[in-house]
Structures are given as structure tokens and as C-alpha cells.
């Protein structure tokens, strides 16, 4: 299949939808007393944006297998869009945590990071996305050179692991959802390992 | 169907004057607070029941959490682990008829139909603060009877030191029990002196109505100075024992959920601070109070105990 017309714009528009829903829900629930996100909108919004961060990481990592299996090479250029959305959702998740959840309680933020491993892990995962976002422009790719850029962007695998571990450790008892996310990442990692081994094997 | 109608006496005849005068002041301040907070707090819907009952240990700015939140934002893993699951998945649960077994170290054990279990007591409406271990809180108008009533009727032996509670075990009626999230059935327990405390309550209703399924129908425990998970729901058994009973969350994660689980802002949950809480319907977090605001009444139960150790 060839690239459908307007695919890039449609992808961006679709990627904005969950964010629009979260922002609308938070604003409406907090300012107007509705229950768009439920009785505890700040927690719900925080979790919603966190899960979408992981979803966009999965979408980003799914581009290469899809491109190779379906031979849709045009998908490659949209990987950056999805990766940047993963970062944006991660930032929004963090903003809700800082401003709405703990409400700039810096002491709590410090103890959270020091004493609660899952928050430290999540923060690390987000921080590791910063260099990836900063080097996502064509100019930065050129400046770094493809090889170095590729190696740097392998950090997305570390972020993915940290993200799922962060989610897994944050739940109280029911690990169904983190396990589903983990399964997606395992499949995407597995594809790459399989591909790498079959290429490395002598013909 | 209502379980145990309140006796037909005007509240003015049984409530001391000072209390109902306080209550009027409290209602007036609650109304003022509601106006001030309305930009943040979701409003109660017109069709929902109005709160009824005597406030117990409420702070001046505490106002009852709307019915809609109390009945749709629930932790009741027997019906699913999302907050909205219990209201959805308990719709077809038929709590009645219901039998409660009282056994163990008591002179008068037995099996009781719920109505017979409640009937000898006067049903009361009490508005309590509710603090979940997950750092959110509500103010809830319960209907029910003092737990001490049923304990005294069972005549525990002098050797009994604890009372253990068990939830119904029936995965066909409680689909959440088909998942191994907790070691079903849910169990809880109190030291006997805690259970005899006048604040410890067996709820059969909410907002003056029969207890909705998602809130633990037909009968649940309410211990307002402890984290919400101590309030075991859909109770089928009470057992008097001389050993500290096993409790569901303590079995699941011992380092996070202790036997006592008294609300304590000074003792963090390993994964989050307990110093503050978010009242459902409010934007700014509130400081969490020792024993959830009931320290005057209950702190003496724990005199000399290390509450950091006995979390």
C-alpha cells in the first residue's frame, strides 16, 4: 500500500485526541465540578496520560516491524511523530503529577524520588527521552551522523523498560494492565532480537 | 427493602440539645462551604438522596461527599479492581437473604438471618470521615448499628482477644474472586477493645437508604479512624479468637498494609506519603489527621504502642 494522502496530518490529529480529552476532562472536572474523568479526576488524568505515554512508545516501536512486514516503507518517516508524542504525553503525565497531584509540594517530590523507587524509575525513563526529543530534528541527525544518532536512540528501549516497570510497581494488586503493556514490549523486543539473530546467522 | 427501620422517635427527643444545635451550625457552615467550594467540587444531582445523620468528628469544613461519588468510586475488588467496576459489576448481586455466622470464643455463637442480627439494636444515621489508604478521602453518611451491640450479644469469652471478619466467598456472584488478586475470601480483624469502641460501626445503609451493593451490601464494617480497607464488606462471618487474625491486605503485601492500619500522617505507605489526602470533590489537598480526626476518642486504645512499628 502506498501512503494515503494526508496520513501525516491525520496521524498528528489522532495523536492529539487523548491529550485533548485529558485537558478538557481535567479543566471541566476541576473548574466546573463535572465528572468527565470521574470522582477523582486528577488521579484519573494522571494515570490516563501515563498509560498513553506507554502506548505511544509501543506505537513508535511498532513502526519498524510493521514497515518491514507490510513493506510500507513510507511509515518510517512517521516514527518521529509518534516518538515525540510519547515524550509529550510523558511530560504531561509529569506536569499533572507535579502541579495537580502533589501541587508543588517540593518536599514530597524529593522524598518521592528518594524513597519511592517507582517514582525514581519513572523520572529516569522520562529524563532519558529528553535527549531523544532534542535530537529528533533532521539537522541534529545530520550533525550527529546516522551511526551515533542510531546508537543514542537505542535509549528508547531503556525508557520502555523503565516505563513498564514504573507502571507495574505503582499498582496495588491487579497487575493485568501493566502485564498487557509488558507483553506488547516483549513482542516488539522479541521481533528485533529474532531479526538481529537471523541476520547475524551465516547464510 | 430497608433493613431495620429506625425507631419512630423524633430526633429532637433523642438527640441532646447541644448536639443538634451544633448540627444546625454545622449544616449552615457546610452550606457556606459548599458555595465557596462549588467551583471545584462536583455538585450533588437533584435526584440523589440528601445526607442524613449526626456528624461524628467532622472538621468545620467537612461536608458530605455526594451520593454519586460515594456509590461510583469504590474499592471492592470482589467486583473488579477499577474504581468504577463495583458499581457496574454488582448490579445483579442479590444480597438477601443473608446469613451471618458468629463463632469462635463466644458463649452465644450462632447463625443469624441478617434482619434478626440487626433487629435488637436501634438503627442510627452517622456521618463519618472516611480515609482510604490510597490518600483520598470522603465524608459518608452511614446507616447502621454499633458493632459493640452484636459483640455484646455474642458474649465473647474472657480469653477472646480479637474478632475476625470474613466476606462472602462466591466467585459466581462476585466475579472479581475469579482473579487471584487477593487471597479470597477477604478477611479483616480488630482487637476486641477496638471492636467494642462506640465509633466502630456495622453499616447496613448509606444516605438513609439500604446499602448499595457496591458499598458492601448487605452489611459492612466501618472503622472511621482506620484506613478504608479495614471496613470489610458483605460480611458472612464473625469469629472470636485469642490470636491476631490474618487480614487480606496484610497477607497480600505485609510491608505495606499492617494489621492496625490506623490513619497516621506520620507513617508513610512505602509507595506514597500519607501526610496529605485529596478529598473527593476538592482540588487542594488537605492535611491528614492522626486517627483521621478521631484521636480524642481512640488514641487511648493504643497508649504505649509504637505506631510506626504497629502500622
Tab-separated table of C-alpha atoms in Angstrom:
chain	number	residue	atom	x	y	z
A	1	UNK	CA	0.000	0.000	0.000
A	2	UNK	CA	1.121	3.500	-0.802
A	3	UNK	CA	0.968	6.270	1.745
A	4	UNK	CA	-2.613	7.552	1.897
A	5	UNK	CA	-2.961	11.253	1.237
A	6	UNK	CA	-2.905	13.359	4.369
A	7	UNK	CA	-1.673	10.478	6.512
A	8	UNK	CA	0.819	12.637	8.420
A	9	UNK	CA	-1.753	15.266	9.321
A	10	UNK	CA	-4.323	12.638	10.290
A	11	UNK	CA	-1.750	10.913	12.482
A	12	UNK	CA	-0.965	14.132	14.327
A	13	UNK	CA	-4.639	14.941	14.749
A	14	UNK	CA	-5.386	11.449	16.092
A	15	UNK	CA	-2.408	11.595	18.433
A	16	UNK	CA	-3.723	14.833	19.912
A	17	UNK	CA	-7.126	13.350	20.745
A	18	UNK	CA	-6.231	11.656	24.060
A	19	UNK	CA	-4.440	14.810	25.208
A	20	UNK	CA	-7.416	16.946	24.262
A	21	UNK	CA	-9.706	14.619	26.201
A	22	UNK	CA	-7.442	14.726	29.273
A	23	UNK	CA	-7.057	18.501	29.215
A	24	UNK	CA	-10.783	19.017	28.684
A	25	UNK	CA	-11.664	16.487	31.388
A	26	UNK	CA	-9.275	17.957	33.926
A	27	UNK	CA	-10.323	21.532	33.238
A	28	UNK	CA	-14.024	20.751	33.292
A	29	UNK	CA	-13.900	18.495	36.376
A	30	UNK	CA	-11.734	20.872	38.381
A	31	UNK	CA	-13.239	24.175	37.307
A	32	UNK	CA	-16.849	23.235	36.642
A	33	UNK	CA	-17.338	20.331	39.018
A	34	UNK	CA	-18.235	17.769	36.343
A	35	UNK	CA	-17.107	14.139	36.412
A	36	UNK	CA	-15.757	13.684	32.887
A	37	UNK	CA	-12.745	11.788	34.265
A	38	UNK	CA	-14.629	10.541	37.325
A	39	UNK	CA	-14.803	11.307	41.018
A	40	UNK	CA	-11.021	11.709	41.372
A	41	UNK	CA	-10.157	13.489	38.113
A	42	UNK	CA	-6.558	14.361	38.981
A	43	UNK	CA	-5.565	10.750	39.658
A	44	UNK	CA	-7.553	9.525	36.674
A	45	UNK	CA	-5.989	12.131	34.382
A	46	UNK	CA	-2.519	11.352	35.671
A	47	UNK	CA	-2.941	7.629	35.060
A	48	UNK	CA	-4.592	8.223	31.692
A	49	UNK	CA	-1.656	10.311	30.448
A	50	UNK	CA	0.850	7.815	31.863
A	51	UNK	CA	-0.761	4.944	30.005
A	52	UNK	CA	-0.822	6.963	26.785
A	53	UNK	CA	2.908	7.574	27.174
A	54	UNK	CA	3.420	3.825	27.135
A	55	UNK	CA	1.003	3.395	24.222
A	56	UNK	CA	2.922	5.917	22.119
A	57	UNK	CA	6.176	4.155	22.984
A	58	UNK	CA	4.584	0.953	21.728
A	59	UNK	CA	3.364	2.675	18.537
A	60	UNK	CA	6.848	4.089	17.974
A	61	UNK	CA	8.486	0.705	18.373
A	62	UNK	CA	5.829	-0.929	16.192
A	63	UNK	CA	6.743	1.181	13.160
A	64	UNK	CA	9.825	-0.807	12.166
A	65	UNK	CA	8.212	-4.267	12.320
A	66	UNK	CA	5.118	-3.014	10.508
A	67	UNK	CA	7.209	-1.363	7.830
A	68	UNK	CA	9.271	-4.477	7.309
A	69	UNK	CA	6.436	-6.982	7.417
A	70	UNK	CA	3.940	-4.980	5.351
A	71	UNK	CA	6.655	-3.388	3.183
A	72	UNK	CA	5.175	0.029	3.911
A	73	UNK	CA	8.429	1.917	3.852
A	74	UNK	CA	6.657	5.253	3.999
A	75	UNK	CA	5.782	4.502	7.642
A	76	UNK	CA	9.389	5.179	8.647
A	77	UNK	CA	9.123	8.927	8.436
A	78	UNK	CA	6.216	8.959	10.890
A	79	UNK	CA	8.173	7.257	13.633
A	80	UNK	CA	9.470	10.611	14.809
A	81	UNK	CA	5.924	11.966	15.209
A	82	UNK	CA	4.976	9.044	17.414
A	83	UNK	CA	8.171	9.216	19.438
A	84	UNK	CA	7.686	12.913	20.076
A	85	UNK	CA	4.120	12.261	21.177
A	86	UNK	CA	5.391	9.615	23.605
A	87	UNK	CA	7.653	12.275	25.078
A	88	UNK	CA	4.861	14.870	25.117
A	89	UNK	CA	2.498	12.501	26.935
A	90	UNK	CA	5.255	11.681	29.410
A	91	UNK	CA	5.763	15.379	30.067
A	92	UNK	CA	2.020	15.930	30.516
A	93	UNK	CA	1.864	12.966	32.914
A	94	UNK	CA	4.700	14.559	34.908
A	95	UNK	CA	3.081	18.014	34.830
A	96	UNK	CA	-0.156	16.603	36.243
A	97	UNK	CA	1.841	14.819	38.953
A	98	UNK	CA	3.790	17.964	39.917
A	99	UNK	CA	1.152	20.673	39.592
A	100	UNK	CA	-2.165	18.941	40.215
A	101	UNK	CA	-1.390	15.795	42.194
A	102	UNK	CA	1.295	16.801	44.681
A	103	UNK	CA	0.660	20.518	43.986
A	104	UNK	CA	4.285	21.672	44.013
A	105	UNK	CA	4.963	20.115	47.395
A	106	UNK	CA	8.717	20.036	46.807
A	107	UNK	CA	9.444	18.167	49.998
A	108	UNK	CA	7.098	15.419	48.908
A	109	UNK	CA	8.649	15.392	45.448
A	110	UNK	CA	12.122	14.923	46.916
A	111	UNK	CA	11.036	12.150	49.292
A	112	UNK	CA	9.064	10.572	46.465
A	113	UNK	CA	12.123	10.393	44.266
A	114	UNK	CA	14.442	9.244	47.062
A	115	UNK	CA	12.164	6.860	48.916
A	116	UNK	CA	9.846	5.529	46.234
A	117	UNK	CA	11.725	3.516	43.650
A	118	UNK	CA	8.858	3.529	41.166
A	119	UNK	CA	8.902	7.326	41.015
A	120	UNK	CA	12.664	7.381	40.591
A	121	UNK	CA	12.334	4.825	37.799
A	122	UNK	CA	9.574	6.752	36.077
A	123	UNK	CA	11.520	10.013	36.335
A	124	UNK	CA	14.593	8.354	34.824
A	125	UNK	CA	12.525	6.978	31.976
A	126	UNK	CA	11.202	10.437	31.197
A	127	UNK	CA	14.627	12.089	31.506
A	128	UNK	CA	16.112	9.605	29.055
A	129	UNK	CA	13.565	10.742	26.478
A	130	UNK	CA	14.838	14.334	26.651
A	131	UNK	CA	17.990	13.759	24.535
A	132	UNK	CA	15.914	11.755	22.072
A	133	UNK	CA	13.429	14.580	21.654
A	134	UNK	CA	16.220	17.157	21.353
A	135	UNK	CA	17.979	15.163	18.630
A	136	UNK	CA	14.857	14.416	16.638
A	137	UNK	CA	15.353	17.150	14.060
A	138	UNK	CA	16.873	16.479	10.657
A	139	UNK	CA	19.636	18.910	11.460
A	140	UNK	CA	20.567	17.056	14.647
A	141	UNK	CA	20.568	13.734	12.808
A	142	UNK	CA	22.964	15.229	10.291
A	143	UNK	CA	25.142	16.724	12.983
A	144	UNK	CA	25.418	13.534	14.980
A	145	UNK	CA	25.752	11.304	11.972
A	146	UNK	CA	23.499	8.337	11.423
A	147	UNK	CA	25.583	5.873	13.373
A	148	UNK	CA	25.864	7.852	16.577
A	149	UNK	CA	22.255	9.008	16.269
A	150	UNK	CA	21.118	5.405	15.947
A	151	UNK	CA	23.087	4.340	18.970
A	152	UNK	CA	21.753	7.241	21.040
A	153	UNK	CA	18.195	6.427	20.078
A	154	UNK	CA	18.565	2.874	21.350
A	155	UNK	CA	17.779	4.616	24.663
A	156	UNK	CA	14.125	4.243	23.725
A	157	UNK	CA	14.423	0.598	24.765
A	158	UNK	CA	15.685	1.614	28.201
A	159	UNK	CA	12.858	4.132	28.565
A	160	UNK	CA	10.326	1.485	27.568
A	161	UNK	CA	11.569	-0.937	30.214
A	162	UNK	CA	11.662	1.792	32.863
A	163	UNK	CA	8.172	2.924	31.884
A	164	UNK	CA	6.625	-0.517	32.241
A	165	UNK	CA	8.482	-1.216	35.483
A	166	UNK	CA	7.267	2.160	36.813
A	167	UNK	CA	3.673	1.246	35.949
A	168	UNK	CA	3.993	-2.295	37.314
A	169	UNK	CA	5.405	-1.105	40.637
A	170	UNK	CA	2.766	1.586	41.029
A	171	UNK	CA	-0.248	-0.747	41.036
A	172	UNK	CA	-1.595	-2.145	44.275
A	173	UNK	CA	-2.517	-5.689	43.402
A	174	UNK	CA	-4.036	-6.143	39.966
A	175	UNK	CA	-1.146	-6.336	37.515
A	176	UNK	CA	-3.328	-7.104	34.465
A	177	UNK	CA	-2.798	-3.766	32.751
A	178	UNK	CA	0.947	-3.427	33.292
A	179	UNK	CA	1.277	-7.043	32.180
A	180	UNK	CA	-0.560	-6.250	28.926
A	181	UNK	CA	1.788	-3.356	28.244
A	182	UNK	CA	4.772	-5.518	29.126
A	183	UNK	CA	3.556	-8.194	26.691
A	184	UNK	CA	3.459	-5.629	23.865
A	185	UNK	CA	7.011	-4.534	24.593
A	186	UNK	CA	8.198	-8.146	24.857
A	187	UNK	CA	6.708	-8.842	21.422
A	188	UNK	CA	8.350	-5.747	19.917
A	189	UNK	CA	11.713	-6.509	21.526
A	190	UNK	CA	11.376	-10.160	20.508
A	191	UNK	CA	10.858	-9.245	16.875
A	192	UNK	CA	14.080	-7.223	16.915
A	193	UNK	CA	16.079	-9.968	18.598
A	194	UNK	CA	14.741	-12.523	16.133
A	195	UNK	CA	15.556	-10.227	13.207
A	196	UNK	CA	19.034	-9.465	14.524
A	197	UNK	CA	19.826	-13.128	15.095
A	198	UNK	CA	18.556	-14.234	11.708
A	199	UNK	CA	20.658	-11.505	10.059
A	200	UNK	CA	23.705	-12.317	12.148
A	201	UNK	CA	23.471	-16.019	11.343
A	202	UNK	CA	25.613	-17.120	8.393
A	203	UNK	CA	23.574	-17.562	5.257
B	1	UNK	CA	-36.000	-3.232	51.209
B	2	UNK	CA	-34.801	-1.428	54.328
B	3	UNK	CA	-33.068	-3.447	56.959
B	4	UNK	CA	-34.088	-2.366	60.410
B	5	UNK	CA	-36.178	0.781	60.275
B	6	UNK	CA	-35.111	3.449	62.751
B	7	UNK	CA	-37.395	3.680	65.751
B	8	UNK	CA	-40.232	6.099	65.277
B	9	UNK	CA	-38.997	8.891	67.553
B	10	UNK	CA	-38.294	12.467	66.573
B	11	UNK	CA	-34.592	13.134	66.519
B	12	UNK	CA	-35.130	16.092	68.847
B	13	UNK	CA	-36.294	13.670	71.536
B	14	UNK	CA	-33.196	11.506	71.441
B	15	UNK	CA	-30.515	13.993	70.485
B	16	UNK	CA	-29.178	16.250	73.222
B	17	UNK	CA	-29.836	19.896	72.515
B	18	UNK	CA	-26.183	20.859	72.334
B	19	UNK	CA	-25.667	18.303	69.610
B	20	UNK	CA	-28.496	19.325	67.375
B	21	UNK	CA	-27.688	22.973	67.806
B	22	UNK	CA	-24.161	22.113	66.769
B	23	UNK	CA	-25.558	20.205	63.885
B	24	UNK	CA	-27.516	23.231	62.697
B	25	UNK	CA	-24.393	25.337	62.869
B	26	UNK	CA	-22.554	22.613	61.099
B	27	UNK	CA	-25.175	22.410	58.375
B	28	UNK	CA	-25.045	26.178	57.924
B	29	UNK	CA	-21.262	26.168	57.690
B	30	UNK	CA	-21.377	23.162	55.394
B	31	UNK	CA	-23.767	25.047	53.129
B	32	UNK	CA	-21.455	28.073	53.127
B	33	UNK	CA	-18.508	25.817	52.439
B	34	UNK	CA	-20.397	24.195	49.606
B	35	UNK	CA	-20.929	27.566	47.961
B	36	UNK	CA	-17.281	28.552	48.435
B	37	UNK	CA	-16.037	25.274	47.017
B	38	UNK	CA	-18.564	24.834	44.275
B	39	UNK	CA	-16.092	25.893	41.618
B	40	UNK	CA	-14.021	22.818	42.493
B	41	UNK	CA	-16.447	20.330	43.978
B	42	UNK	CA	-18.912	18.416	41.832
B	43	UNK	CA	-22.454	19.241	42.797
B	44	UNK	CA	-24.912	16.677	44.060
B	45	UNK	CA	-27.536	15.792	41.471
B	46	UNK	CA	-31.087	16.802	42.282
B	47	UNK	CA	-32.369	13.224	42.066
B	48	UNK	CA	-29.824	11.875	44.564
B	49	UNK	CA	-30.661	11.387	48.254
B	50	UNK	CA	-29.788	14.080	50.764
B	51	UNK	CA	-27.348	13.273	53.556
B	52	UNK	CA	-28.919	12.362	56.891
B	53	UNK	CA	-27.403	11.695	60.267
B	54	UNK	CA	-25.437	13.018	63.177
B	55	UNK	CA	-21.933	14.179	62.371
B	56	UNK	CA	-19.201	12.353	64.262
B	57	UNK	CA	-15.813	14.018	64.490
B	58	UNK	CA	-16.266	16.177	61.414
B	59	UNK	CA	-14.000	19.152	60.871
B	60	UNK	CA	-15.673	22.542	60.347
B	61	UNK	CA	-15.134	22.418	56.580
B	62	UNK	CA	-16.205	18.802	56.140
B	63	UNK	CA	-19.318	18.285	54.084
B	64	UNK	CA	-20.843	15.005	52.980
B	65	UNK	CA	-19.418	13.646	49.741
B	66	UNK	CA	-22.139	13.490	47.068
B	67	UNK	CA	-24.039	10.206	46.766
B	68	UNK	CA	-22.863	9.868	43.184
B	69	UNK	CA	-19.212	9.742	44.214
B	70	UNK	CA	-19.793	7.522	47.233
B	71	UNK	CA	-21.596	4.996	45.022
B	72	UNK	CA	-19.407	5.070	41.896
B	73	UNK	CA	-15.868	5.465	43.244
B	74	UNK	CA	-15.302	2.240	45.150
B	75	UNK	CA	-12.621	-0.218	46.073
B	76	UNK	CA	-14.413	-3.563	46.248
B	77	UNK	CA	-12.130	-5.989	44.433
B	78	UNK	CA	-14.747	-8.761	44.610
B	79	UNK	CA	-16.411	-6.846	41.770
B	80	UNK	CA	-13.293	-5.670	39.909
B	81	UNK	CA	-10.211	-3.590	40.586
B	82	UNK	CA	-11.117	-0.337	38.814
B	83	UNK	CA	-12.912	2.224	40.954
B	84	UNK	CA	-15.891	2.151	38.592
B	85	UNK	CA	-16.071	-1.674	38.431
B	86	UNK	CA	-18.022	-2.357	41.650
B	87	UNK	CA	-20.972	-0.149	40.638
B	88	UNK	CA	-21.016	-1.786	37.185
B	89	UNK	CA	-20.414	-5.402	38.149
B	90	UNK	CA	-22.536	-5.628	41.292
B	91	UNK	CA	-25.762	-4.558	39.602
B	92	UNK	CA	-27.239	-8.050	39.639
B	93	UNK	CA	-25.911	-9.076	43.042
B	94	UNK	CA	-28.798	-10.139	45.297
B	95	UNK	CA	-27.646	-9.702	48.879
B	96	UNK	CA	-30.787	-11.016	50.552
B	97	UNK	CA	-31.448	-13.418	52.166
B	98	UNK	CA	-28.182	-13.168	54.098
B	99	UNK	CA	-26.895	-15.331	56.918
B	100	UNK	CA	-24.204	-14.295	59.367
B	101	UNK	CA	-22.333	-16.881	61.368
B	102	UNK	CA	-20.938	-15.930	64.770
B	103	UNK	CA	-18.474	-18.474	66.088
B	104	UNK	CA	-15.242	-18.991	67.964
B	105	UNK	CA	-14.698	-17.999	71.567
B	106	UNK	CA	-18.166	-16.799	72.479
B	107	UNK	CA	-20.905	-18.027	74.795
B	108	UNK	CA	-23.641	-17.347	72.282
B	109	UNK	CA	-22.448	-18.351	68.847
B	110	UNK	CA	-24.981	-18.973	66.132
B	111	UNK	CA	-26.261	-18.432	62.637
B	112	UNK	CA	-28.486	-15.446	62.136
B	113	UNK	CA	-30.598	-14.043	59.385
B	114	UNK	CA	-29.305	-10.513	58.850
B	115	UNK	CA	-32.614	-8.978	59.961
B	116	UNK	CA	-32.542	-10.878	63.248
B	117	UNK	CA	-28.917	-9.890	63.701
B	118	UNK	CA	-29.716	-6.172	63.369
B	119	UNK	CA	-33.211	-6.039	64.862
B	120	UNK	CA	-32.350	-5.907	68.592
B	121	UNK	CA	-30.390	-2.674	68.030
B	122	UNK	CA	-31.514	0.850	67.279
B	123	UNK	CA	-30.504	1.804	63.781
B	124	UNK	CA	-28.661	5.127	63.615
B	125	UNK	CA	-27.532	7.502	60.897
B	126	UNK	CA	-23.961	8.647	61.440
B	127	UNK	CA	-21.820	10.891	59.286
B	128	UNK	CA	-18.198	9.758	59.428
B	129	UNK	CA	-14.960	10.803	57.781
B	130	UNK	CA	-13.500	8.121	55.521
B	131	UNK	CA	-9.793	7.958	54.628
B	132	UNK	CA	-8.600	5.477	52.010
B	133	UNK	CA	-5.047	4.148	52.251
B	134	UNK	CA	-4.617	5.481	48.685
B	135	UNK	CA	-4.644	9.064	50.064
B	136	UNK	CA	-8.159	10.075	49.062
B	137	UNK	CA	-10.993	10.727	51.453
B	138	UNK	CA	-14.741	11.228	51.695
B	139	UNK	CA	-17.365	12.157	54.266
B	140	UNK	CA	-20.035	9.473	54.328
B	141	UNK	CA	-23.488	9.314	55.925
B	142	UNK	CA	-23.815	5.692	57.034
B	143	UNK	CA	-26.856	3.941	58.485
B	144	UNK	CA	-26.336	1.004	60.813
B	145	UNK	CA	-25.711	-0.148	64.356
B	146	UNK	CA	-22.786	-0.045	66.757
B	147	UNK	CA	-20.556	-3.080	66.323
B	148	UNK	CA	-20.377	-3.326	70.109
B	149	UNK	CA	-24.085	-4.289	70.201
B	150	UNK	CA	-23.640	-7.521	68.276
B	151	UNK	CA	-20.409	-8.337	70.073
B	152	UNK	CA	-22.025	-7.989	73.483
B	153	UNK	CA	-24.936	-10.161	72.370
B	154	UNK	CA	-22.473	-12.884	71.363
B	155	UNK	CA	-20.906	-12.780	74.841
B	156	UNK	CA	-17.261	-13.329	73.935
B	157	UNK	CA	-15.271	-15.439	76.402
B	158	UNK	CA	-12.702	-13.711	78.600
B	159	UNK	CA	-10.000	-15.475	76.559
B	160	UNK	CA	-11.169	-13.843	73.294
B	161	UNK	CA	-8.858	-11.002	72.315
B	162	UNK	CA	-9.770	-10.381	68.685
B	163	UNK	CA	-12.700	-10.564	66.346
B	164	UNK	CA	-12.136	-11.734	62.778
B	165	UNK	CA	-14.474	-10.964	59.868
B	166	UNK	CA	-14.928	-12.820	56.595
B	167	UNK	CA	-16.556	-11.702	53.343
B	168	UNK	CA	-18.842	-13.940	51.306
B	169	UNK	CA	-16.884	-16.375	49.110
B	170	UNK	CA	-18.852	-16.933	45.925
B	171	UNK	CA	-16.967	-16.340	42.667
B	172	UNK	CA	-20.164	-16.837	40.640
B	173	UNK	CA	-21.791	-13.875	42.393
B	174	UNK	CA	-18.588	-11.926	42.977
B	175	UNK	CA	-16.732	-12.215	39.670
B	176	UNK	CA	-13.640	-10.455	40.984
B	177	UNK	CA	-12.965	-13.528	43.095
B	178	UNK	CA	-12.210	-15.427	39.874
B	179	UNK	CA	-8.943	-13.453	39.684
B	180	UNK	CA	-6.175	-14.203	42.130
B	181	UNK	CA	-5.640	-10.561	43.067
B	182	UNK	CA	-6.156	-11.250	46.776
B	183	UNK	CA	-6.271	-14.437	48.802
B	184	UNK	CA	-10.061	-14.826	48.782
B	185	UNK	CA	-12.226	-14.610	50.744
B	186	UNK	CA	-11.383	-11.142	52.068
B	187	UNK	CA	-10.696	-11.216	55.777
B	188	UNK	CA	-10.277	-8.489	58.362
B	189	UNK	CA	-9.956	-8.216	62.090
B	190	UNK	CA	-9.969	-5.922	65.081
B	191	UNK	CA	-8.670	-6.205	68.588
B	192	UNK	CA	-11.686	-6.764	70.826
B	193	UNK	CA	-11.294	-3.397	72.568
B	194	UNK	CA	-11.216	-1.683	69.165
B	195	UNK	CA	-14.308	-3.566	68.079
B	196	UNK	CA	-16.126	-2.553	71.262
B	197	UNK	CA	-15.312	1.129	70.755
B	198	UNK	CA	-18.535	3.113	70.285
B	199	UNK	CA	-17.325	4.502	66.929
B	200	UNK	CA	-16.913	1.032	65.374
B	201	UNK	CA	-19.998	0.557	63.256
B	202	UNK	CA	-21.798	-2.083	61.209
B	203	UNK	CA	-23.382	-0.338	58.248
B	204	UNK	CA	-26.496	-1.637	56.533
B	205	UNK	CA	-27.269	1.625	54.798
B	206	UNK	CA	-25.956	4.773	53.197
B	207	UNK	CA	-27.568	8.202	52.911
B	208	UNK	CA	-30.595	6.858	54.784
B	209	UNK	CA	-31.079	4.116	52.197
B	210	UNK	CA	-30.318	0.421	52.046
B	211	UNK	CA	-26.601	-0.148	51.474
B	212	UNK	CA	-25.884	-0.296	47.716
B	213	UNK	CA	-24.188	-3.478	46.527
B	214	UNK	CA	-21.008	-1.646	45.537
B	215	UNK	CA	-20.623	-0.289	49.058
B	216	UNK	CA	-20.639	-3.735	50.658
B	217	UNK	CA	-24.249	-4.885	50.824
B	218	UNK	CA	-25.913	-6.055	52.871
B	219	UNK	CA	-23.653	-5.380	55.841
B	220	UNK	CA	-20.144	-3.974	56.193
B	221	UNK	CA	-17.772	-2.734	58.819
B	222	UNK	CA	-16.957	0.970	59.245
B	223	UNK	CA	-13.991	1.914	61.437
B	224	UNK	CA	-13.553	5.630	60.776
B	225	UNK	CA	-10.143	6.031	62.425
B	226	UNK	CA	-8.600	3.314	60.248
B	227	UNK	CA	-7.849	3.170	56.539
B	228	UNK	CA	-10.855	2.234	54.468
B	229	UNK	CA	-9.740	-1.299	53.610
B	230	UNK	CA	-10.296	-2.293	57.259
B	231	UNK	CA	-14.008	-1.777	56.527
B	232	UNK	CA	-14.662	-5.294	55.277
B	233	UNK	CA	-17.732	-5.621	53.071
B	234	UNK	CA	-20.501	-8.201	52.638
B	235	UNK	CA	-19.706	-9.887	55.958
B	236	UNK	CA	-20.809	-13.508	56.427
B	237	UNK	CA	-18.780	-14.498	59.481
B	238	UNK	CA	-17.544	-13.069	62.765
B	239	UNK	CA	-15.132	-15.225	64.713
B	240	UNK	CA	-13.868	-14.542	68.227
B	241	UNK	CA	-10.296	-15.634	68.737
B	242	UNK	CA	-7.293	-15.237	71.024
B	243	UNK	CA	-4.853	-14.860	68.112
B	244	UNK	CA	-4.391	-11.849	65.866
B	245	UNK	CA	-6.374	-12.834	62.787
B	246	UNK	CA	-4.973	-12.900	59.280
B	247	UNK	CA	-6.172	-9.972	57.192
B	248	UNK	CA	-6.443	-9.839	53.410
B	249	UNK	CA	-4.197	-6.899	52.528
B	250	UNK	CA	-1.644	-7.730	55.185
B	251	UNK	CA	-1.389	-11.214	53.679
B	252	UNK	CA	-1.021	-9.748	50.176
B	253	UNK	CA	1.661	-7.129	50.997
B	254	UNK	CA	2.743	-7.257	54.654
B	255	UNK	CA	5.177	-4.337	54.443
B	256	UNK	CA	2.528	-2.004	53.020
B	257	UNK	CA	-0.619	-2.890	54.964
B	258	UNK	CA	-0.449	-3.623	58.673
B	259	UNK	CA	-2.979	-5.220	60.984
B	260	UNK	CA	-3.778	-1.955	62.761
B	261	UNK	CA	-3.788	0.417	59.763
B	262	UNK	CA	-4.765	3.397	61.862
B	263	UNK	CA	-4.809	6.571	59.803
B	264	UNK	CA	-1.450	8.158	60.544
B	265	UNK	CA	0.022	11.100	58.619
B	266	UNK	CA	3.432	10.406	60.197
B	267	UNK	CA	3.782	6.891	58.790
B	268	UNK	CA	4.096	6.787	55.014
B	269	UNK	CA	2.909	3.988	52.839
B	270	UNK	CA	6.136	2.669	51.262
B	271	UNK	CA	4.999	3.983	47.881
B	272	UNK	CA	3.362	7.265	48.837
B	273	UNK	CA	3.136	9.834	51.608
B	274	UNK	CA	0.166	9.692	53.977
B	275	UNK	CA	0.697	13.262	55.198
B	276	UNK	CA	-2.000	14.700	52.963
B	277	UNK	CA	-5.143	13.486	51.313
B	278	UNK	CA	-7.365	14.519	48.457
B	279	UNK	CA	-10.968	14.904	49.488
B	280	UNK	CA	-13.093	13.665	46.624
B	281	UNK	CA	-14.585	16.761	45.008
B	282	UNK	CA	-11.881	19.160	46.180
B	283	UNK	CA	-8.867	20.495	44.342
B	284	UNK	CA	-6.369	21.363	47.074
B	285	UNK	CA	-5.147	18.513	49.225
B	286	UNK	CA	-5.905	18.528	52.945
B	287	UNK	CA	-3.562	17.538	55.734
B	288	UNK	CA	-4.369	14.047	57.017
B	289	UNK	CA	-5.287	13.994	60.717
B	290	UNK	CA	-3.987	11.422	63.206
B	291	UNK	CA	-6.593	8.677	63.560
B	292	UNK	CA	-8.468	10.500	60.805
B	293	UNK	CA	-9.648	13.181	63.227
B	294	UNK	CA	-10.849	10.717	65.900
B	295	UNK	CA	-7.700	10.837	68.061
B	296	UNK	CA	-9.577	12.256	71.074
B	297	UNK	CA	-11.822	9.222	71.136
B	298	UNK	CA	-9.485	6.409	70.112
B	299	UNK	CA	-5.836	7.295	70.750
B	300	UNK	CA	-6.022	5.821	74.261
B	301	UNK	CA	-6.604	2.380	72.713
B	302	UNK	CA	-3.004	2.488	71.542
B	303	UNK	CA	-1.335	4.078	74.586
B	304	UNK	CA	2.269	2.927	74.831
B	305	UNK	CA	2.294	1.283	71.408
B	306	UNK	CA	4.894	2.158	68.779
B	307	UNK	CA	2.603	3.228	65.952
B	308	UNK	CA	5.461	3.225	63.438
B	309	UNK	CA	6.031	-0.448	64.148
B	310	UNK	CA	2.363	-1.304	64.528
B	311	UNK	CA	1.303	0.445	61.326
